[in-house]
N, CA, C and O atoms as a DFTB+ gen file, in Angstrom:
664 C
 N C O
     1  1      35.940     -62.809      15.763
     2  2      34.893     -62.301      16.868
     3  2      34.919     -63.588      17.907
     4  3      34.963     -64.804      17.721
     5  1      34.866     -62.630      19.265
     6  2      34.854     -63.580      20.601
     7  2      33.560     -63.590      20.787
     8  3      32.663     -62.869      20.349
     9  1      33.575     -64.845      21.763
    10  2      32.354     -64.841      22.390
    11  2      32.199     -63.560      23.057
    12  3      31.089     -63.044      22.930
    13  1      33.086     -62.919      23.756
    14  2      32.891     -61.815      24.652
    15  2      32.178     -60.508      23.981
    16  3      31.510     -59.662      24.575
    17  1      32.534     -60.569      22.401
    18  2      32.332     -59.460      21.314
    19  2      30.686     -59.524      21.244
    20  3      29.893     -58.594      21.095
    21  1      30.391     -61.214      21.432
    22  2      29.045     -61.367      21.212
    23  2      27.881     -61.125      22.045
    24  3      26.687     -60.936      21.812
    25  1      29.004     -61.226      23.674
    26  2      28.252     -61.127      24.879
    27  2      27.879     -59.679      25.305
    28  3      26.981     -59.489      26.125
    29  1      28.602     -58.624      24.720
    30  2      28.367     -57.271      24.919
    31  2      27.575     -56.293      23.783
    32  3      27.180     -55.131      23.876
    33  1      27.506     -57.465      22.447
    34  2      26.708     -56.900      21.243
    35  2      25.070     -57.208      21.606
    36  3      24.157     -56.431      21.325
    37  1      24.911     -58.506      22.287
    38  2      23.774     -58.585      23.308
    39  2      23.082     -57.676      23.528
    40  3      21.961     -57.332      23.153
    41  1      24.228     -57.069      24.531
    42  2      23.789     -56.210      25.700
    43  2      22.838     -54.738      24.865
    44  3      21.700     -54.269      24.892
    45  1      24.171     -54.459      24.176
    46  2      23.693     -53.588      23.234
    47  2      22.260     -53.645      21.885
    48  3      21.730     -52.716      21.276
    49  1      22.045     -54.956      21.831
    50  2      20.849     -55.008      21.277
    51  2      19.532     -54.625      21.734
    52  3      18.687     -53.975      21.119
    53  1      19.436     -55.387      23.543
    54  2      19.088     -55.460      23.947
    55  2      18.469     -53.691      24.547
    56  3      17.331     -53.359      24.879
    57  1      19.680     -52.908      24.495
    58  2      19.556     -51.710      24.312
    59  2      18.664     -50.974      23.195
    60  3      17.670     -50.285      23.424
    61  1      19.095     -51.194      22.230
    62  2      18.014     -50.935      20.854
    63  2      17.022     -51.327      20.842
    64  3      16.199     -50.769      20.117
    65  1      16.597     -52.568      21.706
    66  2      15.301     -53.077      21.789
    67  2      14.315     -51.931      22.531
    68  3      13.212     -51.510      22.179
    69  1      14.941     -51.675      23.411
    70  2      14.663     -50.126      24.571
    71  2      14.103     -49.306      23.874
    72  3      12.890     -49.102      23.915
    73  1      15.076     -48.591      22.975
    74  2      15.142     -47.567      22.145
    75  2      13.692     -48.037      21.614
    76  3      12.717     -47.687      22.278
    77  1      13.528     -48.704      20.615
    78  2      12.761     -49.290      20.107
    79  2      11.001     -48.805      20.575
    80  3      10.179     -48.070      20.027
    81  1      10.976     -49.590      21.779
    82  2       9.860     -49.402      22.334
    83  2       9.474     -48.277      23.080
    84  3       8.395     -48.329      23.671
    85  1      10.252     -47.150      23.164
    86  2       9.852     -45.633      23.437
    87  2       9.979     -45.132      21.939
    88  3      10.385     -43.979      21.796
    89  1       9.719     -45.769      20.963
    90  2       9.713     -44.855      19.558
    91  2      10.847     -44.368      19.170
    92  3      10.844     -43.356      18.470
    93  1      11.895     -44.907      19.496
    94  2      13.417     -44.618      19.043
    95  2      13.604     -45.033      17.998
    96  3      12.934     -46.006      17.652
    97  1      14.706     -44.394      16.968
    98  2      15.489     -45.690      15.692
    99  2      16.125     -46.977      16.724
   100  3      16.931     -46.643      17.592
   101  1      15.910     -47.774      16.652
   102  2      16.682     -49.095      17.787
   103  2      17.638     -49.216      17.159
   104  3      17.803     -50.031      16.251
   105  1      18.576     -48.239      17.646
   106  2      20.015     -48.357      18.572
   107  2      20.763     -48.208      19.421
   108  3      21.080     -47.085      19.814
   109  1      21.185     -49.191      19.867
   110  2      22.170     -49.377      20.976
   111  2      23.557     -49.492      21.322
   112  3      24.363     -50.117      20.632
   113  1      23.869     -48.827      22.503
   114  2      25.562     -48.883      22.092
   115  2      26.012     -49.285      24.149
   116  3      25.301     -48.944      25.094
   117  1      27.141     -49.937      24.224
   118  2      27.571     -49.711      25.438
   119  2      29.399     -49.692      25.647
   120  3      30.135     -50.290      24.863
   121  1      29.792     -49.085      26.557
   122  2      31.199     -49.049      27.169
   123  2      31.247     -50.000      27.783
   124  3      30.417     -50.484      28.552
   125  1      32.548     -50.447      27.388
   126  2      32.903     -51.674      27.995
   127  2      34.579     -51.159      28.532
   128  3      35.395     -50.775      27.694
   129  1      34.894     -51.220      29.924
   130  2      36.260     -51.085      30.206
   131  2      36.619     -52.215      31.267
   132  3      35.776     -52.399      32.145
   133  1      37.766     -52.990      31.290
   134  2      38.462     -53.914      32.219
   135  2      37.113     -55.445      32.505
   136  3      37.033     -56.101      33.543
   137  1      36.260     -55.630      31.271
   138  2      35.239     -56.504      31.293
   139  2      34.190     -56.284      32.092
   140  3      33.462     -57.232      32.383
   141  1      33.956     -55.113      32.537
   142  2      32.657     -54.673      32.472
   143  2      32.166     -53.764      31.763
   144  3      32.775     -52.850      31.207
   145  1      30.641     -54.062      31.756
   146  2      29.735     -52.408      31.187
   147  2      29.984     -51.071      32.056
   148  3      29.522     -51.219      33.187
   149  1      30.417     -50.153      31.910
   150  2      30.870     -48.855      32.419
   151  2      29.852     -47.826      31.936
   152  3      29.518     -46.905      32.681
   153  1      29.342     -47.964      30.682
   154  2      28.232     -47.210      30.256
   155  2      27.505     -47.670      29.088
   156  3      27.940     -48.446      28.236
   157  1      25.951     -46.932      29.130
   158  2      24.995     -47.606      28.417
   159  2      24.380     -46.487      27.767
   160  3      24.490     -45.494      28.486
   161  1      23.616     -46.185      26.408
   162  2      23.105     -45.485      25.827
   163  2      22.199     -46.091      24.570
   164  3      22.734     -46.838      23.751
   165  1      20.821     -45.732      24.468
   166  2      20.231     -46.234      23.149
   167  2      19.557     -44.709      22.828
   168  3      19.234     -43.724      23.491
   169  1      19.545     -45.096      21.488
   170  2      18.915     -43.642      20.894
   171  2      17.963     -42.904      21.584
   172  3      17.120     -43.508      22.246
   173  1      17.966     -41.494      21.525
   174  2      16.677     -40.878      22.135
   175  2      16.440     -39.427      21.709
   176  3      15.967     -38.553      22.435
   177  1      16.917     -39.253      20.151
   178  2      16.610     -38.274      19.535
   179  2      15.214     -37.737      19.469
   180  3      15.064     -36.523      19.605
   181  1      14.331     -38.393      19.304
   182  2      13.126     -38.411      18.961
   183  2      12.471     -37.626      20.096
   184  3      11.913     -36.534      19.984
   185  1      12.656     -38.494      21.427
   186  2      12.305     -38.226      22.730
   187  2      12.055     -37.137      23.385
   188  3      11.121     -36.548      23.931
   189  1      13.502     -37.011      23.107
   190  2      14.161     -35.481      23.663
   191  2      14.634     -34.096      22.683
   192  3      15.177     -33.028      22.968
   193  1      14.118     -34.718      21.358
   194  2      14.137     -33.029      20.749
   195  2      15.464     -33.080      20.555
   196  3      15.962     -32.021      20.937
   197  1      16.397     -33.954      20.063
   198  2      17.857     -33.628      20.515
   199  2      18.783     -34.190      19.600
   200  3      19.328     -35.224      19.988
   201  1      19.169     -33.660      18.215
   202  2      20.053     -34.367      17.378
   203  2      21.307     -34.984      17.750
   204  3      21.938     -35.880      17.189
   205  1      21.570     -34.259      18.921
   206  2      22.608     -35.611      19.381
   207  2      22.743     -36.548      20.121
   208  3      23.751     -37.011      20.654
   209  1      21.294     -36.952      20.171
   210  2      20.867     -37.946      20.968
   211  2      20.862     -39.535      20.815
   212  3      20.038     -40.365      21.199
   213  1      21.997     -39.667      20.162
   214  2      22.527     -41.014      19.575
   215  2      23.348     -41.687      20.757
   216  3      24.114     -41.114      21.532
   217  1      22.963     -43.232      20.714
   218  2      23.446     -44.099      21.349
   219  2      24.953     -43.591      21.526
   220  3      25.344     -43.253      22.643
   221  1      25.504     -43.560      20.792
   222  2      26.647     -43.579      21.177
   223  2      27.122     -42.551      22.157
   224  3      27.771     -42.765      23.182
   225  1      26.696     -41.389      21.683
   226  2      26.751     -40.406      22.583
   227  2      26.434     -40.487      23.737
   228  3      27.273     -40.231      24.601
   229  1      25.174     -40.852      24.069
   230  2      24.372     -41.541      25.452
   231  2      25.473     -42.271      26.071
   232  3      25.893     -41.626      27.032
   233  1      26.138     -43.425      25.885
   234  2      26.734     -44.209      26.010
   235  2      28.268     -44.119      26.488
   236  3      28.899     -44.746      27.339
   237  1      28.689     -42.855      25.396
   238  2      30.449     -42.583      25.926
   239  2      30.058     -41.338      26.939
   240  3      30.897     -41.344      27.840
   241  1      29.302     -40.495      27.094
   242  2      28.684     -39.351      28.283
   243  2      28.678     -40.309      29.679
   244  3      29.448     -39.937      30.565
   245  1      27.751     -41.686      29.973
   246  2      27.550     -42.149      30.691
   247  2      28.650     -42.919      31.454
   248  3      28.836     -42.893      32.671
   249  1      29.410     -43.668      30.444
   250  2      30.854     -44.031      30.813
   251  2      32.077     -43.066      31.521
   252  3      32.687     -43.535      32.482
   253  1      32.359     -41.926      31.094
   254  2      33.208     -40.767      31.114
   255  2      32.845     -40.107      32.678
   256  3      33.666     -39.562      33.416
   257  1      30.925     -40.381      33.049
   258  2      30.343     -39.652      34.253
   259  2      30.696     -40.658      34.888
   260  3      31.310     -40.201      35.852
   261  1      30.693     -42.353      34.990
   262  2      30.851     -43.278      35.851
   263  2      32.644     -43.431      36.105
   264  3      33.286     -43.757      37.103
   265  1      32.996     -43.100      34.949
   266  2      34.618     -43.698      35.322
   267  2      35.400     -42.153      35.665
   268  3      36.614     -41.963      35.584
   269  1      34.383     -41.147      36.055
   270  2      34.962     -39.785      36.464
   271  2      36.188     -39.355      35.333
   272  3      37.089     -38.598      35.693
   273  1      36.151     -39.791      34.225
   274  2      37.578     -39.198      33.114
   275  2      36.907     -39.002      31.745
   276  3      36.393     -40.002      31.244
   277  1      36.864     -38.182      31.275
   278  2      36.741     -37.812      29.771
   279  2      37.477     -38.763      28.957
   280  3      36.805     -39.085      27.977
   281  1      38.341     -39.196      28.992
   282  2      38.837     -40.077      28.187
   283  2      38.812     -41.706      28.542
   284  3      39.194     -42.050      29.661
   285  1      38.427     -42.560      27.725
   286  2      38.056     -43.651      27.891
   287  2      39.243     -44.458      27.054
   288  3      38.887     -44.962      25.988
   289  1      40.446     -44.597      27.406
   290  2      41.436     -44.921      26.588
   291  2      41.816     -46.048      26.481
   292  3      42.531     -46.524      25.599
   293  1      41.192     -46.723      27.703
   294  2      41.444     -48.635      27.428
   295  2      39.830     -49.410      27.380
   296  3      39.482     -50.458      27.924
   297  1      39.048     -48.484      26.535
   298  2      37.726     -49.085      26.531
   299  2      37.080     -49.419      24.941
   300  3      37.513     -49.074      23.842
   301  1      36.051     -50.110      25.251
   302  2      35.466     -50.491      23.700
   303  2      34.373     -50.352      24.072
   304  3      33.787     -50.790      25.062
   305  1      33.966     -49.513      22.995
   306  2      32.577     -49.186      22.671
   307  2      32.160     -50.302      21.363
   308  3      32.806     -50.541      20.343
   309  1      30.323     -51.088      21.993
   310  2      29.853     -51.798      21.221
   311  2      28.709     -51.096      20.832
   312  3      27.928     -50.564      21.621
   313  1      28.580     -51.093      19.236
   314  2      27.219     -50.376      19.101
   315  2      26.819     -51.069      17.879
   316  3      27.665     -51.326      17.022
   317  1      25.247     -51.481      17.696
   318  2      24.466     -51.817      16.719
   319  2      24.615     -51.354      15.453
   320  3      24.655     -52.234      14.593
   321  1      24.728     -49.982      15.006
   322  2      24.735     -49.498      13.639
   323  2      26.012     -48.730      13.574
   324  3      26.281     -48.101      14.597
   325  1      26.716     -48.664      12.745
   326  2      27.662     -47.817      12.206
   327  2      27.724     -46.447      12.565
   328  3      26.985     -45.882      11.759
   329  1      28.228     -45.572      13.372
   330  2      28.434     -44.831      13.986
   331  2      28.329     -43.637      12.732
   332  3      28.763     -43.751      11.586
   333  1      27.552     -42.365      13.386
   334  2      27.668     -40.964      12.263
   335  2      28.833     -40.334      12.248
   336  3      29.607     -40.929      12.998
   337  1      29.303     -39.456      11.774
   338  2      30.451     -38.667      11.736
   339  2      30.306     -37.866      12.822
   340  3      31.344     -37.393      13.286
   341  1      29.110     -37.555      13.425
   342  2      29.283     -36.625      14.950
   343  2      29.678     -37.492      16.145
   344  3      30.416     -37.082      17.041
   345  1      28.988     -39.071      16.093
   346  2      29.752     -40.175      16.988
   347  2      30.907     -40.694      16.722
   348  3      31.646     -41.236      17.544
   349  1      31.167     -40.509      15.232
   350  2      32.478     -41.086      14.911
   351  2      33.701     -39.875      16.104
   352  3      34.398     -40.247      17.048
   353  1      33.521     -38.331      15.499
   354  2      34.304     -37.820      16.115
   355  2      34.434     -37.815      17.943
   356  3      35.475     -37.466      18.500
   357  1      33.223     -38.251      18.684
   358  2      33.347     -38.391      19.831
   359  2      34.229     -39.537      20.297
   360  3      35.113     -39.512      21.153
   361  1      33.728     -40.714      19.427
   362  2      34.443     -41.576      19.831
   363  2      36.327     -41.629      19.990
   364  3      37.084     -42.376      20.608
   365  1      36.513     -40.597      19.212
   366  2      38.267     -40.364      18.853
   367  2      38.518     -39.595      19.762
   368  3      39.633     -39.743      20.263
   369  1      37.670     -38.546      20.309
   370  2      37.822     -37.203      21.197
   371  2      38.260     -38.056      22.893
   372  3      39.143     -37.767      23.700
   373  1      37.335     -39.030      22.920
   374  2      37.121     -39.774      23.875
   375  2      38.224     -40.936      24.016
   376  3      38.418     -41.459      25.114
   377  1      38.888     -41.293      22.952
   378  2      40.348     -41.949      23.006
   379  2      39.857     -43.293      23.198
   380  3      40.579     -44.158      23.694
   381  1      38.417     -43.565      22.756
   382  2      38.102     -45.466      22.919
   383  2      39.450     -45.862      22.115
   384  3      40.094     -45.206      21.297
   385  1      39.684     -47.366      22.714
   386  2      40.794     -48.218      22.107
   387  2      40.087     -48.878      20.817
   388  3      40.540     -48.929      19.673
   389  1      39.119     -49.265      21.198
   390  2      38.385     -50.260      19.586
   391  2      36.573     -50.161      19.619
   392  3      35.861     -50.084      20.621
   393  1      36.297     -50.184      18.669
   394  2      34.993     -49.691      18.236
   395  2      34.226     -51.188      18.018
   396  3      35.004     -51.895      17.377
   397  1      33.207     -51.785      18.269
   398  2      32.733     -53.411      17.842
   399  2      31.381     -52.597      17.452
   400  3      30.691     -51.885      18.181
   401  1      31.198     -52.951      15.953
   402  2      30.011     -52.264      15.066
   403  2      29.173     -53.657      14.677
   404  3      29.814     -54.667      14.387
   405  1      27.642     -53.668      14.685
   406  2      27.004     -54.710      14.157
   407  2      26.839     -54.743      13.074
   408  3      27.024     -55.850      12.569
   409  1      26.477     -53.772      12.271
   410  2      25.989     -53.449      11.250
   411  2      26.279     -51.904      10.547
   412  3      26.068     -50.783      11.011
   413  1      26.637     -52.172       9.725
   414  2      26.738     -51.195       8.540
   415  2      25.831     -50.146       8.106
   416  3      24.690     -50.453       7.761
   417  1      26.169     -49.105       8.091
   418  2      25.201     -47.479       7.252
   419  2      25.472     -46.973       6.295
   420  3      26.044     -45.886       6.208
   421  1      25.055     -47.774       5.257
   422  2      25.829     -46.670       3.865
   423  2      25.160     -45.952       3.490
   424  3      25.105     -45.859       2.264
   425  1      24.290     -45.057       4.317
   426  2      23.272     -43.699       4.057
   427  2      24.723     -42.763       4.914
   428  3      25.363     -41.836       4.418
   429  1      24.862     -43.217       5.920
   430  2      25.631     -42.047       6.756
   431  2      26.579     -42.716       8.215
   432  3      26.770     -42.154       9.293
   433  1      27.060     -44.121       7.753
   434  2      28.146     -44.434       8.447
   435  2      29.466     -44.097       8.229
   436  3      29.933     -44.514       7.169
   437  1      30.236     -43.419       8.985
   438  2      31.783     -42.898       9.253
   439  2      32.815     -44.167       9.840
   440  3      33.856     -43.903      10.443
   441  1      32.486     -45.183       9.643
   442  2      33.474     -46.239      10.313
   443  2      34.152     -47.468       8.723
   444  3      34.610     -48.587       8.488
   445  1      33.713     -46.077       8.025
   446  2      33.675     -46.981       6.445
   447  2      33.138     -47.349       5.564
   448  3      33.584     -48.030       4.640
   449  1      31.964     -46.897       5.743
   450  2      30.811     -46.892       4.799
   451  2      31.286     -45.603       3.682
   452  3      31.705     -45.709       2.529
   453  1      31.057     -44.457       4.457
   454  2      31.389     -43.232       3.408
   455  2      32.519     -43.035       3.640
   456  3      33.265     -43.108       2.663
   457  1      33.162     -42.698       5.016
   458  2      34.110     -42.267       5.644
   459  2      34.673     -43.281       6.689
   460  3      33.961     -44.120       7.242
   461  1      35.965     -43.138       6.906
   462  2      36.260     -44.027       8.236
   463  2      37.106     -42.940       8.853
   464  3      38.252     -42.647       8.512
   465  1      36.366     -42.363       9.836
   466  2      36.744     -41.176      10.862
   467  2      37.580     -41.738      11.776
   468  3      38.633     -41.200      12.117
   469  1      37.055     -43.148      12.347
   470  2      38.086     -43.837      13.560
   471  2      39.435     -44.556      12.865
   472  3      39.902     -45.654      13.170
   473  1      39.784     -43.897      12.145
   474  2      40.935     -44.508      11.506
   475  2      41.604     -43.524      10.576
   476  3      42.578     -43.815       9.881
   477  1      41.206     -42.716      10.597
   478  2      41.229     -41.342       9.560
   479  2      43.231     -41.138       9.876
   480  3      43.787     -41.285      10.964
   481  1      43.904     -40.776       8.541
   482  2      44.966     -40.660       8.596
   483  2      45.791     -39.732       9.698
   484  3      46.664     -39.844      10.558
   485  1      44.811     -38.611       9.012
   486  2      45.265     -36.996       9.926
   487  2      44.942     -37.264      11.457
   488  3      45.564     -36.400      12.075
   489  1      44.627     -37.630      11.860
   490  2      43.854     -37.572      13.295
   491  2      45.003     -38.454      14.302
   492  3      45.711     -39.436      14.077
   493  1      44.798     -37.577      15.510
   494  2      45.866     -38.162      16.670
   495  2      45.699     -39.432      16.854
   496  3      46.716     -40.089      17.078
   497  1      44.627     -39.998      16.819
   498  2      44.059     -41.245      17.622
   499  2      43.203     -41.769      16.474
   500  3      42.194     -41.415      15.863
   501  1      44.210     -42.937      16.465
   502  2      42.655     -44.234      15.876
   503  2      42.435     -45.226      17.021
   504  3      42.984     -45.482      18.093
   505  1      41.231     -45.735      16.212
   506  2      40.554     -46.991      17.261
   507  2      40.933     -48.181      16.441
   508  3      41.365     -48.134      15.289
   509  1      40.793     -48.908      16.927
   510  2      40.859     -50.704      16.388
   511  2      39.595     -50.965      15.919
   512  3      38.865     -50.760      16.889
   513  1      38.912     -51.303      14.975
   514  2      37.816     -51.585      14.233
   515  2      37.553     -52.678      14.039
   516  3      38.351     -53.295      13.332
   517  1      36.167     -53.524      14.637
   518  2      35.750     -54.774      14.149
   519  2      34.374     -54.530      13.861
   520  3      33.606     -54.155      14.748
   521  1      34.062     -54.689      12.856
   522  2      32.700     -54.754      12.069
   523  2      31.466     -56.410      11.772
   524  3      32.057     -57.347      11.236
   525  1      30.587     -56.555      11.966
   526  2      29.942     -57.633      11.305
   527  2      29.689     -58.422      12.817
   528  3      29.157     -59.498      12.546
   529  1      29.805     -58.338      13.765
   530  2      29.635     -58.897      15.585
   531  2      27.741     -59.087      15.163
   532  3      27.187     -58.121      14.639
   533  1      26.954     -60.332      15.443
   534  2      25.673     -60.284      15.221
   535  2      25.555     -59.064      13.875
   536  3      25.533     -57.920      14.329
   537  1      25.513     -59.102      13.018
   538  2      25.212     -58.574      12.247
   539  2      23.530     -58.470      11.469
   540  3      22.843     -57.518      11.102
   541  1      23.340     -59.944      11.463
   542  2      22.012     -60.414      10.899
   543  2      20.667     -59.678      11.591
   544  3      19.726     -59.093      11.055
   545  1      21.038     -60.018      13.345
   546  2      19.977     -59.404      13.724
   547  2      20.388     -58.103      14.025
   548  3      19.290     -57.656      14.359
   549  1      21.152     -57.178      14.151
   550  2      21.206     -55.779      14.254
   551  2      20.680     -55.169      12.790
   552  3      20.021     -54.140      12.939
   553  1      20.802     -55.495      11.740
   554  2      20.617     -55.329      10.264
   555  2      18.847     -55.538      10.289
   556  3      18.203     -54.612       9.796
   557  1      18.004     -56.843      10.906
   558  2      16.855     -57.057      10.601
   559  2      16.110     -56.361      11.433
   560  3      14.907     -56.097      11.457
   561  1      16.993     -56.107      12.103
   562  2      16.230     -54.853      13.897
   563  2      16.175     -53.458      12.838
   564  3      15.129     -52.912      12.488
   565  1      16.948     -53.223      12.610
   566  2      16.817     -51.821      11.618
   567  2      15.782     -51.653      11.001
   568  3      14.847     -50.870      11.171
   569  1      16.047     -52.695      10.006
   570  2      15.155     -52.895       8.577
   571  2      13.542     -52.884       8.885
   572  3      12.785     -52.153       8.247
   573  1      13.083     -53.775       9.937
   574  2      11.775     -53.971      10.350
   575  2      11.048     -52.519      10.982
   576  3       9.892     -52.099      10.935
   577  1      12.267     -51.998      11.567
   578  2      11.450     -50.742      12.317
   579  2      11.089     -49.430      10.751
   580  3      10.009     -48.934      10.430
   581  1      12.559     -49.226      10.067
   582  2      11.783     -48.574       9.037
   583  2      10.937     -49.090       8.002
   584  3      10.305     -48.374       7.224
   585  1      10.933     -50.643       8.003
   586  2       9.500     -50.572       7.047
   587  2       8.432     -50.435       7.693
   588  3       7.513     -49.887       7.086
   589  1       8.177     -50.895       9.179
   590  2       6.783     -50.668       9.563
   591  2       6.700     -49.044       9.681
   592  3       5.634     -48.684       9.182
   593  1       7.334     -48.117      10.089
   594  2       7.654     -46.969      10.140
   595  2       7.014     -46.023       8.682
   596  3       6.345     -44.995       8.786
   597  1       7.456     -46.734       7.255
   598  2       7.306     -46.251       6.139
   599  2       5.489     -46.642       5.901
   600  3       4.694     -45.955       5.261
   601  1       5.168     -48.061       6.702
   602  2       3.974     -48.349       6.029
   603  2       3.087     -47.800       7.284
   604  3       1.856     -47.832       7.255
   605  1       3.715     -47.374       8.215
   606  2       2.426     -46.232       9.189
   607  2       2.005     -44.865       8.470
   608  3       0.913     -44.305       8.378
   609  1       3.305     -44.530       7.984
   610  2       3.554     -42.770       7.015
   611  2       2.417     -43.392       6.361
   612  3       1.318     -43.400       6.916
   613  1       2.582     -43.855       5.351
   614  2       1.400     -44.238       4.207
   615  2       0.033     -44.571       4.947
   616  3      -0.953     -44.465       4.218
   617  1      -0.201     -44.940       6.211
   618  2      -1.580     -45.274       6.713
   619  2      -1.818     -43.685       6.570
   620  3      -2.692     -43.297       5.795
   621  1      -1.120     -42.844       7.245
   622  2      -1.329     -41.534       7.935
   623  2      -1.757     -40.929       6.752
   624  3      -2.935     -40.571       6.729
   625  1      -0.843     -40.669       5.440
   626  2      -1.241     -40.114       4.160
   627  2      -2.719     -40.525       3.708
   628  3      -3.672     -39.766       3.537
   629  1      -2.680     -41.744       3.576
   630  2      -4.393     -42.364       3.313
   631  2      -4.989     -42.035       4.307
   632  3      -6.159     -42.128       3.937
   633  1      -5.003     -41.709       5.330
   634  2      -6.072     -41.611       6.076
   635  2      -6.388     -40.075       6.412
   636  3      -7.370     -39.694       7.050
   637  1      -5.335     -39.224       5.845
   638  2      -5.598     -37.752       5.875
   639  2      -6.231     -37.435       4.170
   640  3      -7.210     -36.718       3.968
   641  1      -5.422     -38.149       3.037
   642  2      -6.434     -37.788       2.074
   643  2      -7.869     -38.707       2.141
   644  3      -8.338     -38.805       1.007
   645  1      -8.680     -39.400       3.160
   646  2      -9.508     -40.129       2.745
   647  2     -10.308     -38.535       3.685
   648  3     -11.307     -38.196       3.051
   649  1     -10.154     -37.924       4.509
   650  2     -10.344     -37.035       5.539
   651  2     -10.981     -35.420       4.307
   652  3     -11.913     -34.617       4.358
   653  1      -9.971     -35.645       3.484
   654  2      -9.561     -34.511       2.768
   655  2     -11.138     -34.508       1.881
   656  3     -11.793     -33.579       1.407
   657  1     -11.379     -36.064       1.922
   658  2     -12.283     -35.903       0.464
   659  2     -13.765     -35.814       1.080
   660  3     -14.836     -35.424       0.616
   661  1     -13.495     -36.176       1.937
   662  2     -15.367     -35.991       2.827
   663  2     -15.309     -34.273       2.988
   664  3     -16.254     -33.668       3.493
């Protein structure tokens, strides 16, 4: 883990904070090329009613637009949560060279947890993969978010139940 990896992952974590501030699952991502952030994204699935509104997709689209190229061959994607199948597919299609992940996702992760689509033997492109950069911070952020969400859902159910009794 390099100092640059930590620096860019900090940027992705700030994007995750922004996602959380607007009511989204706190995931952030940035694409780096030649030492500069060329694309960034945060989860927008809830606010945009878009199942494809993941941070990685947003960052890849932003980078492709900024670089005027749908291929991001010498770039690195930093993301706070392990990519799902959809995002892993986009990463491979964009030909991103390297992916740096903060924390794994044992339920939907496709960079090694369930599958490893980023390095699948039959694909024509394989990404270098680094997992665990600032893992504790990213993991805590996700855990805290879902803990609060469960608490809020429980309170809403209790309130509805109380109204039904009256």
